Amino acid sequence: MVPVPQTRPQNPPALRRTPVQQRSAERLARILDACAGLLDESGYEQLSTRAVAARAGVPIGSVYRFFGNKRAMVAALAHRNLDEYARRISDRLASAPLLDAYGAIDGVLDEFIEMKRTVPGFALVDFGVPAAAPGDSTEGDAGVGEGEREGGGEGEEAAESVVEDPNRLVVERICELLATHLNRPADDGLRRKVLVGVETADALVRLAFRTDPAGDPALIDETRQLLYAYLAPSLA
């Protein structure tokens, strides 16, 4: 059995400082955990770095060591979600090396649905940051004094300078995993097919969870059948 390698975890581009010591890494994890929980409770527009710091039990300055503003923090959460999603797919494929194209599609879709249902904050922020509402002034966390920020506005500029299409990041990770498992090249043709599949599944899964907070089973099944028909012939 040849294990399916996990794709390489990416350092979030919005992260000001990469933690080196375990204590610092644990503090960053608590901050992102607190961010995810507050997203579920109050949504993105009401989220603030001050509230996250309080929930995580860390000084506000600790949050600003890593992030310039809440958008950068949520971007890091989205990157963590993507790393976790890739890990889950990798583990699933490695545990069943004889999975065919249909089984591989099941793994990719089922892990996404499971994260939608169980991972804090994932229902609102899966792999990308929500679009800012018109006139939203909370991106800079109004009410936080400059003395509480470490690095002033530099983090905001760095975070805003990086614009990524989250679904294209998802496509790259999925293509690498599927190509390895199915012993085929991750070429432009596969990337194009997977991109269409990801965009379509993303829209349909969002519809399923708008229809039913647990994910409408009939709509999820329709999504699965669509992916079978479109993707399986290219993966076989």
CSV table of C-alpha atoms in Angstrom, one decimal:
chain,number,residue,atom,x,y,z
A,1,MET,CA,0.0,0.0,0.0
A,2,VAL,CA,1.4,3.4,-1.0
A,3,PRO,CA,0.1,6.0,1.5
A,4,VAL,CA,-1.5,9.1,0.1
A,5,PRO,CA,0.7,12.1,1.1
A,6,GLN,CA,-0.9,15.1,2.6
A,7,THR,CA,-0.6,18.3,0.7
A,8,ARG,CA,1.8,20.8,2.2
A,9,PRO,CA,0.2,23.0,4.9
A,10,GLN,CA,0.5,26.6,4.0
A,11,ASN,CA,1.5,29.4,6.4
A,12,PRO,CA,-1.4,31.8,6.2
A,13,PRO,CA,-0.3,34.9,4.3
A,14,ALA,CA,-2.2,37.1,6.8
A,15,LEU,CA,0.0,35.8,9.7
A,16,ARG,CA,2.3,38.5,10.9
A,17,ARG,CA,4.6,36.2,12.9
A,18,THR,CA,5.0,32.5,12.6
A,19,PRO,CA,5.0,30.9,16.0
A,20,VAL,CA,8.3,29.1,16.8
A,21,GLN,CA,7.8,27.9,20.4
A,22,GLN,CA,5.1,25.5,21.4
A,23,ARG,CA,3.6,28.0,23.8
A,24,SER,CA,3.2,30.5,21.1
A,25,ALA,CA,1.7,28.0,18.7
A,26,GLU,CA,-0.8,27.0,21.5
A,27,ARG,CA,-1.7,30.6,22.0
A,28,LEU,CA,-2.4,31.1,18.3
A,29,ALA,CA,-4.5,27.9,18.3
A,30,ARG,CA,-6.6,29.3,21.2
A,31,ILE,CA,-7.1,32.6,19.4
A,32,LEU,CA,-8.3,30.8,16.2
A,33,ASP,CA,-10.5,28.5,18.3
A,34,ALA,CA,-12.1,31.6,20.0
A,35,CYS,CA,-12.5,33.3,16.6
A,36,ALA,CA,-14.4,30.2,15.3
A,37,GLY,CA,-16.7,30.0,18.3
A,38,LEU,CA,-17.6,33.7,18.2
A,39,LEU,CA,-18.3,33.4,14.4
A,40,ASP,CA,-20.9,30.8,15.2
A,41,GLU,CA,-22.4,32.9,18.0
A,42,SER,CA,-22.5,36.4,16.5
A,43,GLY,CA,-21.4,36.3,12.9
A,44,TYR,CA,-18.5,38.1,11.1
A,45,GLU,CA,-19.8,41.7,11.2
A,46,GLN,CA,-20.0,41.6,15.0
A,47,LEU,CA,-16.6,39.9,15.5
A,48,SER,CA,-13.9,41.9,17.1
A,49,THR,CA,-10.3,41.2,18.0
A,50,ARG,CA,-11.1,42.4,21.6
A,51,ALA,CA,-13.8,39.8,22.0
A,52,VAL,CA,-11.6,37.1,20.6
A,53,ALA,CA,-8.8,38.0,23.0
A,54,ALA,CA,-11.2,37.9,25.9
A,55,ARG,CA,-12.6,34.5,24.8
A,56,ALA,CA,-9.1,33.1,24.3
A,57,GLY,CA,-7.9,34.4,27.6
A,58,VAL,CA,-5.0,36.3,26.1
A,59,PRO,CA,-4.0,40.0,26.1
A,60,ILE,CA,-5.2,42.0,23.1
A,61,GLY,CA,-1.5,42.6,22.3
A,62,SER,CA,-1.1,38.8,21.8
A,63,VAL,CA,-3.7,38.9,19.0
A,64,TYR,CA,-2.0,41.8,17.3
A,65,ARG,CA,1.3,39.9,17.4
A,66,PHE,CA,-0.2,37.6,14.8
A,67,PHE,CA,-2.9,39.7,13.1
A,68,GLY,CA,-3.3,43.3,12.0
A,69,ASN,CA,-7.1,43.1,12.1
A,70,LYS,CA,-10.1,40.7,12.3
A,71,ARG,CA,-10.0,40.0,8.5
A,72,ALA,CA,-6.5,38.8,8.8
A,73,MET,CA,-7.5,36.6,11.7
A,74,VAL,CA,-10.4,35.1,9.9
A,75,ALA,CA,-8.2,34.5,6.8
A,76,ALA,CA,-5.8,32.4,9.1
A,77,LEU,CA,-8.8,30.4,10.3
A,78,ALA,CA,-9.8,29.7,6.7
A,79,HIS,CA,-6.3,28.5,6.0
A,80,ARG,CA,-6.4,26.2,9.0
A,81,ASN,CA,-9.7,24.9,7.8
A,82,LEU,CA,-8.2,24.1,4.4
A,83,ASP,CA,-5.3,22.3,6.0
A,84,GLU,CA,-7.7,20.2,8.1
A,85,TYR,CA,-9.9,19.4,5.1
A,86,ALA,CA,-6.8,18.2,3.2
A,87,ARG,CA,-5.7,16.1,6.1
A,88,ARG,CA,-9.1,14.5,6.4
A,89,ILE,CA,-9.3,13.6,2.7
A,90,SER,CA,-5.7,12.3,2.8
A,91,ASP,CA,-6.5,10.0,5.8
A,92,ARG,CA,-9.7,8.8,4.1
A,93,LEU,CA,-8.0,7.9,0.9
A,94,ALA,CA,-5.0,6.3,2.7
A,95,SER,CA,-7.4,4.1,4.7
A,96,ALA,CA,-9.1,2.7,1.6
A,97,PRO,CA,-6.4,2.4,-1.1
A,98,LEU,CA,-8.8,0.5,-3.5
A,99,LEU,CA,-11.3,3.3,-3.7
A,100,ASP,CA,-12.4,4.0,-7.3
A,101,ALA,CA,-13.3,7.4,-8.7
A,102,TYR,CA,-16.8,7.3,-7.1
A,103,GLY,CA,-15.4,6.5,-3.7
A,104,ALA,CA,-12.8,9.3,-4.0
A,105,ILE,CA,-15.6,11.7,-4.9
A,106,ASP,CA,-17.6,10.5,-1.8
A,107,GLY,CA,-14.6,11.2,0.4
A,108,VAL,CA,-14.1,14.7,-0.9
A,109,LEU,CA,-17.8,15.6,-0.6
A,110,ASP,CA,-18.5,13.7,2.7
A,111,GLU,CA,-15.6,15.3,4.5
A,112,PHE,CA,-16.7,18.8,3.4
A,113,ILE,CA,-20.3,18.1,4.6
A,114,GLU,CA,-19.0,16.7,7.9
A,115,MET,CA,-16.9,19.8,8.5
A,116,LYS,CA,-20.0,22.0,7.7
A,117,ARG,CA,-21.9,20.1,10.4
A,118,THR,CA,-19.3,19.8,13.2
A,119,VAL,CA,-16.4,22.3,12.9
A,120,PRO,CA,-16.9,25.5,14.8
A,121,GLY,CA,-17.1,28.6,12.5
A,122,PHE,CA,-17.0,26.5,9.3
A,123,ALA,CA,-20.6,27.1,8.4
A,124,LEU,CA,-19.7,30.8,7.9
A,125,VAL,CA,-16.0,30.7,7.1
A,126,ASP,CA,-15.0,27.5,5.4
A,127,PHE,CA,-12.0,28.4,3.1
A,128,GLY,CA,-12.4,32.1,2.6
A,129,VAL,CA,-13.2,35.4,4.4
A,130,PRO,CA,-16.8,36.7,4.0
A,131,ALA,CA,-17.1,39.9,1.9
A,132,ALA,CA,-17.2,43.0,4.0
A,133,ALA,CA,-20.5,44.7,4.3
A,134,PRO,CA,-20.8,48.2,2.7
A,135,GLY,CA,-19.7,50.8,5.2
A,136,ASP,CA,-18.3,48.2,7.6
A,137,SER,CA,-15.9,50.0,9.9
A,138,THR,CA,-14.9,47.0,12.0
A,139,GLU,CA,-12.2,45.8,9.7
A,140,GLY,CA,-9.8,48.0,11.6
A,141,ASP,CA,-11.4,47.1,14.9
A,142,ALA,CA,-12.5,50.6,15.9
A,143,GLY,CA,-12.1,51.3,19.5
A,144,VAL,CA,-8.8,49.6,19.9
A,145,GLY,CA,-6.1,52.1,20.7
A,146,GLU,CA,-2.9,52.3,18.7
A,147,GLY,CA,-1.0,51.5,21.9
A,148,GLU,CA,-2.7,48.1,21.9
A,149,ARG,CA,-1.7,47.3,18.4
A,150,GLU,CA,1.8,46.0,17.8
A,151,GLY,CA,3.0,47.2,14.5
A,152,GLY,CA,0.4,49.9,13.8
A,153,GLY,CA,-1.3,49.6,10.4
A,154,GLU,CA,1.4,47.5,8.7
A,155,GLY,CA,-0.6,44.3,9.3
A,156,GLU,CA,-3.7,45.7,7.6
A,157,GLU,CA,-1.7,46.6,4.5
A,158,ALA,CA,-0.1,43.2,4.3
A,159,ALA,CA,-3.4,41.4,4.8
A,160,GLU,CA,-5.1,43.4,2.1
A,161,SER,CA,-2.3,43.0,-0.3
A,162,VAL,CA,-2.9,39.3,-0.5
A,163,VAL,CA,-6.0,38.4,-2.6
A,164,GLU,CA,-6.7,34.7,-3.1
A,165,ASP,CA,-9.5,32.8,-4.6
A,166,PRO,CA,-10.3,30.2,-1.9
A,167,ASN,CA,-11.8,27.7,-4.3
A,168,ARG,CA,-8.7,27.7,-6.4
A,169,LEU,CA,-6.7,26.9,-3.3
A,170,VAL,CA,-9.1,24.0,-2.6
A,171,VAL,CA,-8.8,22.8,-6.2
A,172,GLU,CA,-5.0,22.6,-5.9
A,173,ARG,CA,-5.1,20.6,-2.7
A,174,ILE,CA,-7.8,18.2,-4.0
A,175,CYS,CA,-6.1,17.7,-7.4
A,176,GLU,CA,-2.8,16.7,-5.7
A,177,LEU,CA,-4.5,14.2,-3.4
A,178,LEU,CA,-6.7,12.7,-6.1
A,179,ALA,CA,-4.0,12.5,-8.7
A,180,THR,CA,-1.7,10.6,-6.2
A,181,HIS,CA,-4.5,8.2,-5.1
A,182,LEU,CA,-5.7,7.5,-8.6
A,183,ASN,CA,-2.2,7.3,-10.2
A,184,ARG,CA,-2.8,10.0,-12.8
A,185,PRO,CA,-1.2,13.4,-13.5
A,186,ALA,CA,-2.5,16.5,-11.9
A,187,ASP,CA,-2.6,18.3,-15.3
A,188,ASP,CA,-4.6,21.3,-16.5
A,189,GLY,CA,-7.4,19.1,-17.7
A,190,LEU,CA,-7.9,17.6,-14.2
A,191,ARG,CA,-7.6,21.1,-12.6
A,192,ARG,CA,-10.3,22.5,-14.9
A,193,LYS,CA,-12.7,19.6,-14.1
A,194,VAL,CA,-12.1,19.8,-10.4
A,195,LEU,CA,-12.5,23.6,-10.4
A,196,VAL,CA,-16.0,23.2,-12.1
A,197,GLY,CA,-16.9,20.5,-9.6
A,198,VAL,CA,-15.7,22.5,-6.6
A,199,GLU,CA,-17.6,25.7,-7.7
A,200,THR,CA,-20.8,23.7,-8.4
A,201,ALA,CA,-20.6,21.7,-5.2
A,202,ASP,CA,-19.9,24.8,-3.2
A,203,ALA,CA,-23.0,26.5,-4.5
A,204,LEU,CA,-25.2,23.4,-4.0
A,205,VAL,CA,-24.0,22.6,-0.5
A,206,ARG,CA,-24.6,26.2,0.5
A,207,LEU,CA,-28.2,25.8,-0.8
A,208,ALA,CA,-28.5,22.5,1.1
A,209,PHE,CA,-27.5,24.2,4.4
A,210,ARG,CA,-29.8,27.2,3.7
A,211,THR,CA,-32.7,24.8,3.2
A,212,ASP,CA,-31.9,22.7,6.3
A,213,PRO,CA,-29.4,23.7,9.0
A,214,ALA,CA,-28.1,20.1,9.1
A,215,GLY,CA,-27.8,20.0,5.3
A,216,ASP,CA,-30.8,18.9,3.2
A,217,PRO,CA,-30.2,15.2,2.4
A,218,ALA,CA,-32.0,15.3,-0.9
A,219,LEU,CA,-30.0,18.3,-2.2
A,220,ILE,CA,-26.7,16.7,-0.9
A,221,ASP,CA,-27.6,13.5,-2.9
A,222,GLU,CA,-28.3,15.6,-6.0
A,223,THR,CA,-24.9,17.2,-5.6
A,224,ARG,CA,-23.3,13.8,-5.3
A,225,GLN,CA,-25.0,12.4,-8.4
A,226,LEU,CA,-24.0,15.5,-10.3
A,227,LEU,CA,-20.3,15.1,-9.3
A,228,TYR,CA,-20.5,11.4,-10.2
A,229,ALA,CA,-21.7,12.2,-13.7
A,230,TYR,CA,-19.3,15.1,-14.3
A,231,LEU,CA,-16.1,14.1,-12.5
A,232,ALA,CA,-16.0,10.3,-12.4
A,233,PRO,CA,-15.3,9.7,-16.1
A,234,SER,CA,-12.3,12.1,-15.9
A,235,LEU,CA,-10.9,10.4,-12.8
A,236,ALA,CA,-11.3,6.8,-14.0
